[in-house]
Coordinates of C-alpha atoms and ligand atoms in Angstrom, one line a residue:
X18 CA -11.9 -17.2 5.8
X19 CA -10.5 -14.9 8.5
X20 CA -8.8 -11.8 7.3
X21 CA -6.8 -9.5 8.9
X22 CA -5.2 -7.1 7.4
X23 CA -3.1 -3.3 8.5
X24 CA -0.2 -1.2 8.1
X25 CA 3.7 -2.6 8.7
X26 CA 4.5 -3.8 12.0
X27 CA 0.6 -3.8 13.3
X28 CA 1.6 -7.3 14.2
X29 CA -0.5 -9.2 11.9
X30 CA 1.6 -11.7 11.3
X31 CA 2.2 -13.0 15.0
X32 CA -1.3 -12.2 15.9
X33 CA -2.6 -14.5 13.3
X34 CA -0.3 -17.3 13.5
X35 CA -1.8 -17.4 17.4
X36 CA -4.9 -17.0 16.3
X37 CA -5.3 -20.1 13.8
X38 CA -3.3 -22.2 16.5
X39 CA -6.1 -21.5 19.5
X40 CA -8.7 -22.2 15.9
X41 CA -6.7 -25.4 14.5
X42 CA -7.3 -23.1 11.2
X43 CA -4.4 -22.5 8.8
X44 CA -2.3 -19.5 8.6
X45 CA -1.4 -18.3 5.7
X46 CA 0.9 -14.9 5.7
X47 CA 0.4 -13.2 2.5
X48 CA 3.7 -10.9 2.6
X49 CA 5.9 -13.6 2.8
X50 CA 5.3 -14.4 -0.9
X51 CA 5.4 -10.7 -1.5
X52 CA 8.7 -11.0 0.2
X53 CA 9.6 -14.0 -1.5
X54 CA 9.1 -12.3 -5.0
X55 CA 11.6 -9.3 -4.0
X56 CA 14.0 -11.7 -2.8
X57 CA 14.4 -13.0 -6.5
X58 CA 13.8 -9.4 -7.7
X59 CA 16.9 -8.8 -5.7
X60 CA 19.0 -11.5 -6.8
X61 CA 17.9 -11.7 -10.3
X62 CA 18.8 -7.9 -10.8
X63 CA 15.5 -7.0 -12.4
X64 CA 12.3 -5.3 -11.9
X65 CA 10.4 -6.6 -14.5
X66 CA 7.5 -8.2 -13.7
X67 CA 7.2 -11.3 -15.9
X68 CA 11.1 -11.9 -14.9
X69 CA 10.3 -12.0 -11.5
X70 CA 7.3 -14.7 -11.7
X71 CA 9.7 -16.7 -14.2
X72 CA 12.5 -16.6 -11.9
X73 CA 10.6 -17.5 -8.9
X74 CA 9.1 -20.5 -10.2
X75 CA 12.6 -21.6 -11.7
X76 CA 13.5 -21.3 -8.0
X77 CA 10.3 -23.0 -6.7
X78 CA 8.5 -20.0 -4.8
X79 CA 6.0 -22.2 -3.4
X80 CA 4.0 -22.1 0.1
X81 CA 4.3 -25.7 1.6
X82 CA 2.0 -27.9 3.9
X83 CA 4.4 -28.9 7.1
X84 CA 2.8 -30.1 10.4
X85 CA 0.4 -27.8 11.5
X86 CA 2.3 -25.1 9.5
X87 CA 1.9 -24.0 5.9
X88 CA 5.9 -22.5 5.1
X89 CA 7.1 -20.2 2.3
X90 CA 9.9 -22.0 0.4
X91 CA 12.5 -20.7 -2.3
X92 CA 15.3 -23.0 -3.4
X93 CA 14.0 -26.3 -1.8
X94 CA 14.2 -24.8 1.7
X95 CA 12.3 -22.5 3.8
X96 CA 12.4 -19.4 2.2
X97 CA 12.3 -17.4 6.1
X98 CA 15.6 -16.4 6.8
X99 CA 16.5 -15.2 3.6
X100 CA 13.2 -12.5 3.1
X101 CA 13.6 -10.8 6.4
X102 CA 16.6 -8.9 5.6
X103 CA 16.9 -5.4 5.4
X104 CA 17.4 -4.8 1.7
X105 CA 14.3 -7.2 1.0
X106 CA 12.3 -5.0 3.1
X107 CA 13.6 -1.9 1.4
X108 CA 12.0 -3.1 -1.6
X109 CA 9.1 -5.1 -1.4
X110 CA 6.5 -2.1 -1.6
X111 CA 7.5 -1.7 -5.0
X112 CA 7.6 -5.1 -6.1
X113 CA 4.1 -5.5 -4.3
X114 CA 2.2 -2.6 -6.3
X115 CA 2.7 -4.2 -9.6
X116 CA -0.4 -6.2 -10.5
X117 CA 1.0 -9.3 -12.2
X118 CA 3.4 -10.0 -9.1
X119 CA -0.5 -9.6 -7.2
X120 CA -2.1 -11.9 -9.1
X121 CA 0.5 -14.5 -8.9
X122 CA 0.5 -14.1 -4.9
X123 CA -3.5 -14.2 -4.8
X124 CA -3.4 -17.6 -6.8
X125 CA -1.7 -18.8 -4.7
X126 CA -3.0 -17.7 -1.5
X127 CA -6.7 -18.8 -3.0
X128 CA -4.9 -22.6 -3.9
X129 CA -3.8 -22.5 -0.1
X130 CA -6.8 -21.6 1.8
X131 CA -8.6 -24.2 0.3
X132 CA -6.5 -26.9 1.9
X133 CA -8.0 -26.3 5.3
X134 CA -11.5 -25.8 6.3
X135 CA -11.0 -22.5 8.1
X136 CA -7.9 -19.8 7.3
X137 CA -6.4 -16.6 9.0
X138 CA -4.4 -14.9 6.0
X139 CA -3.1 -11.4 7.2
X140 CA -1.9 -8.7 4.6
X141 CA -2.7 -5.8 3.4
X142 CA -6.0 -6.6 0.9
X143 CA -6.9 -10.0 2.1
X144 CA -10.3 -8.5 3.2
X145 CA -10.6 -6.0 0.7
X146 CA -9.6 -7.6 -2.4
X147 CA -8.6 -11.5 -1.8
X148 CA -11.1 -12.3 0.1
X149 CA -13.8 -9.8 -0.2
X150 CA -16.5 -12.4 1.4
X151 CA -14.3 -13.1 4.4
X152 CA -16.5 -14.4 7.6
X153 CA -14.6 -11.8 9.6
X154 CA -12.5 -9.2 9.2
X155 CA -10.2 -6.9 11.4
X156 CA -7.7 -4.4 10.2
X157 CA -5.3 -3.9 13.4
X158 CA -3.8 -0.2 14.0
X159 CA -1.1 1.0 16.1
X160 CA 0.1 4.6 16.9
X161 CA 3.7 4.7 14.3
X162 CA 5.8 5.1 17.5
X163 CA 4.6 1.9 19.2
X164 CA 5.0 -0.2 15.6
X165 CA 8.4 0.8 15.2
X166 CA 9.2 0.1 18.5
X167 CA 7.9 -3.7 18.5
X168 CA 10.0 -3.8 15.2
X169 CA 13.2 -3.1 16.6
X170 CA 12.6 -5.2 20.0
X171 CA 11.8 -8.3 17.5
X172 CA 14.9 -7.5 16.4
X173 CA 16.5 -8.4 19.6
X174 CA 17.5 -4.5 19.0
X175 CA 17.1 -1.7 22.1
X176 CA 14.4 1.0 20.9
X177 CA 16.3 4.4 21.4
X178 CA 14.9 7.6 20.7
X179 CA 16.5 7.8 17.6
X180 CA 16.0 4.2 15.9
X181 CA 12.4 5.0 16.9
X182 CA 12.3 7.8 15.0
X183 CA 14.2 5.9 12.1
X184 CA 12.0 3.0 12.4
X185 CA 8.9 4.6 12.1
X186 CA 10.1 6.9 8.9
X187 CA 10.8 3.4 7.4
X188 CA 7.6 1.9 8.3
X189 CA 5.6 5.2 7.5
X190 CA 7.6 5.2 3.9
X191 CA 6.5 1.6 3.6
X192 CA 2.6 2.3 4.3
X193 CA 2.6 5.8 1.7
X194 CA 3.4 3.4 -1.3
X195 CA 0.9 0.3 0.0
X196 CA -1.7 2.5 0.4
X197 CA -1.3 4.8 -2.9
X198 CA -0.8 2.2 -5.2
X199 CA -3.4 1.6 -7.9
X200 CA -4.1 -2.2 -7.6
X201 CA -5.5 -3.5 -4.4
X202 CA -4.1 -0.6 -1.6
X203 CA -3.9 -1.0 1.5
X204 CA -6.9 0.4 3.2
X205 CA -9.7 -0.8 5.9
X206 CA -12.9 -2.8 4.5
X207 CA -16.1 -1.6 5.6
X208 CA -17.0 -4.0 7.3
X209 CA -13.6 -5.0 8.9
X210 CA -13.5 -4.7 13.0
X211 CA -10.7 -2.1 13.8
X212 CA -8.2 -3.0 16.3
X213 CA -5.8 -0.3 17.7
X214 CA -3.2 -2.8 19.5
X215 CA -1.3 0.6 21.0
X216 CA -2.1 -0.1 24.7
X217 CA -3.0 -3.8 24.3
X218 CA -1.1 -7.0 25.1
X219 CA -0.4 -9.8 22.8
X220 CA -3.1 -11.9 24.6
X221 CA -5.5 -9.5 24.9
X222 CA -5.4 -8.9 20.7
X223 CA -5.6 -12.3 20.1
X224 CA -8.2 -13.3 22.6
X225 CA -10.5 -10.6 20.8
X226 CA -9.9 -11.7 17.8
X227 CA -10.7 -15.5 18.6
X228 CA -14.1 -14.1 20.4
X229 CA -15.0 -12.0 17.5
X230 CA -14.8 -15.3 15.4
X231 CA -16.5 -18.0 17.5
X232 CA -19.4 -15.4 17.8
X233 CA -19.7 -14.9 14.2
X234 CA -18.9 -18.6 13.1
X235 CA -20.5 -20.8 16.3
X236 CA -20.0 -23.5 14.5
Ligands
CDP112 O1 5.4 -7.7 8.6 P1 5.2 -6.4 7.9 O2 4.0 -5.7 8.3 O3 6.4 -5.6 8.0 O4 5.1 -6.7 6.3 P2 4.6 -8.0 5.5 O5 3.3 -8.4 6.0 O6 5.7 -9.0 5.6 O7 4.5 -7.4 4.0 C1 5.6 -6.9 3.4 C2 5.1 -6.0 2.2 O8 4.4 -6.8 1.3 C3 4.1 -4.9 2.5 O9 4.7 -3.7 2.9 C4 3.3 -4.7 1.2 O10 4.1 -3.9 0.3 C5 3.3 -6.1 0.6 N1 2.0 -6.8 0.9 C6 1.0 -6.5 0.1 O11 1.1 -5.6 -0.8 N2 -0.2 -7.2 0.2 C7 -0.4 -8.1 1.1 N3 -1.5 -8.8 1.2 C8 0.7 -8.4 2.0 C9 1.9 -7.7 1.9

């Protein structure tokens, strides 16, 4: 098990997609069920809880096995466009700190891992709390004004002063309630190898990454 694991917009999720590709590991992205879960939240109207896991196995919530991928789906299709959105990502903090909504995602993500014989999963506990015996771990920073900004250029958006600013209130907002919640908050392992991707490239985050493995894991 790889874990990586850091605030919103550290670029976790890209980083380890990459990573398991240059591995042939699977990736598994732990806040896209989180997001999946506010997406019915959403739609169903309700913040309860035991609502929320009913409704989302009505709607088949399920991570599937495609190619080389393993994809979120809701509905019978991929669930991606549809947990992206703003208002999704206004809300999934709060869906994510309560701890029946965390134990239905960690079942899942424990069911998935085992399908391969080597997974990257990047959230926010995977190396704390998921997968506290992870064979490597690395929580990856970045200075708040340099998150935002990648945010809003994968956007296809141009970062201006302001929707900087903006951005990285959002994003900060987003990080105070996963990291003050009671159950599993967001905060560095031990043992996890920090990364502060402010002045590095794409390549040069993943290429670490994929060294700090093969020297820990030779096999
Ligand atoms: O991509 P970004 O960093 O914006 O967020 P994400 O990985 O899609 O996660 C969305 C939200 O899900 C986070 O802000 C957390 O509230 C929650 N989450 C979590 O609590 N634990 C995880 N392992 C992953 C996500």
């Amino acid at each position: 098990m790889i874990a990586i694991d850091g605030p919103a917009a550290s670029g976790k999720t890209s980083t380890a997609a990459e990573v398991a590709r240059r591995l042939g590991a699977t990736h598994l992205d732990s806040g896209a069920l989180y997001r999946g879960l506010t997406r019915v939240a959403l739609d169903a109207e309700s913040r309860a809880p035991e609502r929320i896991v009913v409704e989302a196995e009505r709607r088949g919530l399920e991570l599937r096995r495609e190619a080389d991928e393993i994809v979120p789906y809701l509905d019978g299709r991929p669930a991606e466009p549809v947990i992206r959105g703003r208002d999704v990502t206004a809300t999934v903090s709060e869906v994510a700190a309560m701890p029946l909504i965390r134990e239905w995602v960690n079942r899942r993500l424990r069911e998935a891992a085992a399908w391969g014989r080597l997974a990257v999963l990047d959230g926010r506990d995977i190396g704390t709390d998921v997968f506290p015996d992870a064979a490597v771990k690395v929580f990856l920073t970045a200075t708040p004004p340099a998150r935002a900004e990648r945010r809003i250029r994968q956007r296809g958006q141009d970062p201006s002063g302001e929707a900087v600013e903006r951005e990285a209130r959002a994003l900060a907002a987003r990080d105070a309630i996963d990291s003050s919640r009671t159950v599993a908050p967001l905060r560095r392992a031990e043992d996890a190898v920090l990364i502060d991707t402010t002045a590095l490239g794409f390549d040069e985050q993943v290429e670490r990454i994929v060294a700090l493995v093969r020297e820990r894991l030779p096999e």
